[in-house]
Amino acid sequence: MAEFVYPPVVLAAKTLFRVMDYRIDVQGTEHIPATGGAVIACNHVSYLDFIFCGFGAQPAKRLVRFMAKEAIFRNAVAGPLMRGMHHISVDRSAGQASYQEALAKLKAGEVVGVFPEATISRSFTVKELKSGSARLAAEAGVPLIPMALWGTQRLWTKGRPRDMGQRHVPISILTGAPIEVPPDADLDAVTADLRVKMTALVDRLQKDYPDQEPGAWWLPAHLGGTAPTLEEAAELEARKPE
């Protein structure tokens, strides 16, 4: 398909990264196939994660088509860009159409990006995952690739004011080994395994992160930060759903 919008957007993002001097560390790109379909399943800590998840696939020269909530496509600015980059609109009240669109893209050799937590994790730990990414990989016959991001929450996350003016923020992107998902796989078991692998990737990024600030709001509670625990975050979500 013609790519009139995606390459200029990537160039603009890279220019912004240089201007802001984000210290971006990308590892594990060798796990992203150079050709053919694949599902990338990424943790979700920021409203900007799709940008950095897509950036993580750039060394493999792959353009990722993200499944994103339909409201973004209605935005006057973001909507035309999302459609121009051939991302996939997800209407949660009628999800089968978006699932079929994603499946068709995978079978056509595209890379589809999914945030299986469905919403941003306020605890900055990996929440329970939806099984859709495993189901897509099984039905399309493509690998399921775990990816983790860390640091993006410092720029813009749920429940915090946007702070895009920060410079020199370290942002870490780590891709793990593909998970092969046979057509008859137990999707619940695959999803549980995916969560374990995503958590291990996030733990590694947190351990190696160059900025260590005990008591920081953007650190999870188990690392000495003031972010809510997974249980406290679930209570917040119940009171103030996205």
Coordinates of C-alpha atoms in Angstrom, one line a residue:
M1 CA 0.0 0.0 0.0
A2 CA 1.1 3.6 -0.6
E3 CA 2.9 5.2 2.3
F4 CA 2.4 9.0 1.9
V5 CA 1.9 9.8 5.6
Y6 CA 3.8 7.3 7.8
P7 CA 7.4 8.2 6.6
P8 CA 7.0 11.9 7.1
V9 CA 5.5 11.3 10.6
V10 CA 8.5 9.1 11.5
L11 CA 10.9 11.7 10.3
A12 CA 9.1 14.4 12.3
A13 CA 9.2 12.2 15.4
K14 CA 12.9 11.5 15.0
T15 CA 13.5 15.3 14.6
L16 CA 11.6 15.9 17.8
F17 CA 13.6 13.3 19.6
R18 CA 16.8 15.0 18.6
V19 CA 15.6 18.4 19.6
M20 CA 14.4 17.2 23.0
D21 CA 17.6 15.1 23.3
Y22 CA 15.7 12.1 24.5
R23 CA 18.2 9.4 25.5
I24 CA 16.5 6.5 23.6
D25 CA 18.0 3.1 24.0
V26 CA 16.6 0.4 21.6
Q27 CA 17.4 -3.2 22.1
G28 CA 16.2 -6.6 20.8
T29 CA 15.2 -5.4 17.3
E30 CA 16.7 -8.6 15.9
H31 CA 13.6 -10.4 17.2
I32 CA 11.3 -8.4 14.8
P33 CA 11.2 -10.2 11.4
A34 CA 12.4 -8.3 8.4
T35 CA 9.4 -9.6 6.4
G36 CA 6.1 -11.2 7.0
G37 CA 3.4 -10.7 9.6
A38 CA 3.9 -10.4 13.3
V39 CA 2.0 -9.2 16.4
I40 CA 3.9 -6.8 18.7
A41 CA 2.4 -6.9 22.2
C42 CA 3.7 -3.9 24.3
N43 CA 3.1 -2.7 27.8
H44 CA 1.2 0.5 28.2
V45 CA 2.4 3.3 30.6
S46 CA 1.9 6.5 28.5
Y47 CA -0.3 8.1 25.9
L48 CA 2.8 8.3 23.7
D49 CA 3.6 4.5 23.7
F50 CA 2.5 3.9 20.1
I51 CA 5.1 6.4 18.9
F52 CA 7.9 4.7 20.8
C53 CA 6.7 1.2 20.2
G54 CA 6.7 2.0 16.5
F55 CA 10.2 3.5 16.9
G56 CA 11.4 0.3 18.4
A57 CA 10.6 -1.5 15.0
Q58 CA 12.4 1.1 12.9
P59 CA 15.8 -0.6 12.9
A60 CA 14.0 -3.6 11.4
K61 CA 12.6 -1.3 8.8
R62 CA 9.0 -2.2 9.7
L63 CA 6.0 0.1 9.9
V64 CA 3.7 -1.0 12.7
R65 CA -0.1 -0.7 12.3
F66 CA -1.5 -0.1 15.8
M67 CA -4.9 -1.0 17.1
A68 CA -6.1 2.2 18.8
K69 CA -9.4 3.3 20.3
E70 CA -11.9 4.8 17.9
A71 CA -12.0 8.2 19.7
I72 CA -8.5 9.0 18.5
F73 CA -9.6 8.6 14.9
R74 CA -12.4 11.2 15.6
N75 CA -9.8 13.8 16.6
A76 CA -9.5 16.6 14.1
V77 CA -5.6 16.5 14.1
A78 CA -4.8 12.9 15.1
G79 CA -7.6 11.2 13.1
P80 CA -6.3 12.0 9.6
L81 CA -2.8 11.0 10.6
M82 CA -4.0 7.7 12.1
R83 CA -5.9 6.9 9.0
G84 CA -3.1 8.0 6.7
M85 CA -0.7 5.6 8.6
H86 CA -3.3 2.8 8.2
H87 CA -3.7 2.2 11.9
I88 CA -6.8 0.2 13.0
S89 CA -9.7 1.9 14.7
V90 CA -11.1 -0.1 17.6
D91 CA -14.7 0.4 18.6
R92 CA -15.1 -1.5 21.9
S93 CA -18.8 -1.9 21.3
A94 CA -18.2 -3.6 17.9
G95 CA -14.7 -5.0 18.1
Q96 CA -15.1 -7.8 15.6
A97 CA -14.6 -5.5 12.6
S98 CA -11.3 -4.1 13.9
Y99 CA -10.2 -7.7 14.7
Q100 CA -10.9 -8.8 11.2
E101 CA -9.0 -5.7 9.8
A102 CA -6.0 -6.6 11.9
L103 CA -6.2 -10.2 10.9
A104 CA -6.2 -9.2 7.2
K105 CA -3.2 -7.0 7.7
L106 CA -1.3 -9.8 9.4
K107 CA -2.1 -12.3 6.6
A108 CA -0.9 -9.6 4.1
G109 CA 2.5 -9.6 5.8
E110 CA 2.0 -6.5 8.0
V111 CA 3.2 -5.9 11.6
V112 CA 0.3 -5.1 14.0
G113 CA 0.9 -3.4 17.3
V114 CA -1.4 -4.2 20.3
F115 CA -1.5 -3.0 23.9
P116 CA -3.0 -6.1 25.5
E117 CA -3.5 -4.3 28.9
A118 CA -6.1 -2.3 27.0
T119 CA -5.6 0.8 29.1
I120 CA -2.6 2.6 30.6
S121 CA -1.3 1.0 33.8
R122 CA -1.3 3.6 36.5
S123 CA 0.9 1.3 38.7
F124 CA 3.5 1.2 35.9
T125 CA 3.5 -2.6 36.2
V126 CA 2.0 -5.1 33.7
K127 CA -1.7 -5.5 34.3
E128 CA -3.8 -8.5 33.4
L129 CA -3.8 -9.0 29.7
K130 CA -6.6 -9.4 27.2
S131 CA -6.2 -12.5 25.0
G132 CA -6.7 -10.8 21.6
S133 CA -3.0 -10.5 20.7
A134 CA -2.6 -14.3 21.2
R135 CA -5.7 -15.0 19.3
L136 CA -4.6 -12.8 16.4
A137 CA -1.2 -14.5 16.3
A138 CA -2.7 -18.0 16.4
E139 CA -5.3 -17.3 13.6
A140 CA -2.9 -15.5 11.3
G141 CA -0.1 -17.9 11.9
V142 CA 2.4 -15.2 12.9
P143 CA 4.8 -14.8 15.8
L144 CA 3.7 -12.9 19.0
I145 CA 6.5 -10.6 20.0
P146 CA 6.7 -9.0 23.5
M147 CA 8.0 -5.5 23.8
A148 CA 8.5 -3.2 26.8
L149 CA 8.8 0.5 27.2
W150 CA 10.1 2.5 30.1
G151 CA 10.4 6.3 30.7
T152 CA 7.6 7.3 28.4
Q153 CA 5.3 7.8 31.5
R154 CA 7.5 10.8 32.5
L155 CA 6.2 12.7 29.5
W156 CA 2.5 12.0 29.5
T157 CA 0.5 9.5 31.4
K158 CA -2.9 9.0 32.9
G159 CA -3.7 11.1 35.9
R160 CA -0.6 13.4 35.5
P161 CA -0.2 16.7 33.7
R162 CA 1.5 16.4 30.3
D163 CA 5.2 17.4 30.5
M164 CA 6.4 17.3 26.9
G165 CA 8.9 20.1 27.5
Q166 CA 11.3 17.9 29.4
R167 CA 14.6 17.4 27.8
H168 CA 17.2 14.6 28.1
V169 CA 14.6 12.0 29.4
P170 CA 15.9 8.5 29.1
I171 CA 13.5 6.2 27.2
S172 CA 14.1 2.5 27.0
I173 CA 12.7 0.1 24.4
L174 CA 13.3 -3.7 24.6
T175 CA 11.9 -6.4 22.3
G176 CA 11.9 -10.0 23.5
A177 CA 12.1 -13.3 21.7
P178 CA 9.0 -14.2 19.6
I179 CA 6.4 -16.6 21.0
E180 CA 5.2 -19.1 18.5
V181 CA 1.4 -19.6 18.8
P182 CA 0.0 -22.7 17.0
P183 CA -3.6 -22.6 15.7
D184 CA -4.7 -24.9 18.5
A185 CA -2.9 -23.1 21.3
D186 CA -4.5 -22.6 24.7
L187 CA -4.9 -18.8 24.4
D188 CA -5.2 -18.3 28.1
A189 CA -1.9 -20.1 28.7
V190 CA -0.2 -18.1 25.9
T191 CA -1.6 -14.9 27.3
A192 CA -0.3 -15.8 30.8
D193 CA 3.1 -16.6 29.3
L194 CA 3.1 -13.3 27.4
R195 CA 2.5 -11.4 30.7
V196 CA 5.4 -13.2 32.4
K197 CA 7.7 -12.3 29.5
M198 CA 6.5 -8.7 29.3
T199 CA 7.0 -8.3 33.0
A200 CA 10.5 -9.7 32.8
L201 CA 11.3 -7.2 30.0
V202 CA 9.9 -4.3 32.1
D203 CA 11.8 -5.4 35.1
R204 CA 15.0 -5.5 33.1
L205 CA 14.4 -2.0 31.8
Q206 CA 13.6 -0.6 35.3
K207 CA 16.8 -2.2 36.7
D208 CA 19.0 -0.8 34.0
Y209 CA 17.3 2.6 33.7
P210 CA 19.9 5.4 34.0
D211 CA 17.7 7.7 36.2
Q212 CA 17.0 6.2 39.6
E213 CA 15.0 8.6 41.9
P214 CA 13.6 6.9 45.0
G215 CA 10.2 8.4 45.8
A216 CA 9.5 9.5 42.2
W217 CA 5.9 9.5 41.1
W218 CA 6.9 7.7 37.9
L219 CA 8.4 4.7 39.8
P220 CA 6.2 1.7 40.8
A221 CA 5.7 1.2 44.5
H222 CA 7.8 -2.0 44.7
L223 CA 10.8 0.0 43.5
G224 CA 10.3 2.7 46.1
G225 CA 8.2 5.1 44.0
T226 CA 4.9 6.7 44.8
A227 CA 2.9 5.2 42.0
P228 CA -0.2 3.3 43.2
T229 CA 0.1 -0.4 43.6
L230 CA -1.6 -2.7 41.1
E231 CA -4.5 -3.1 43.5
E232 CA -4.8 0.6 44.3
A233 CA -4.6 1.4 40.5
A234 CA -7.5 -1.1 40.0
E235 CA -9.6 0.8 42.5
L236 CA -8.8 4.1 40.8
E237 CA -9.9 2.7 37.5
A238 CA -13.1 1.5 39.0
R239 CA -13.8 5.0 40.2
K240 CA -12.5 6.9 37.2
P241 CA -12.5 4.6 34.1
E242 CA -10.8 5.9 31.0

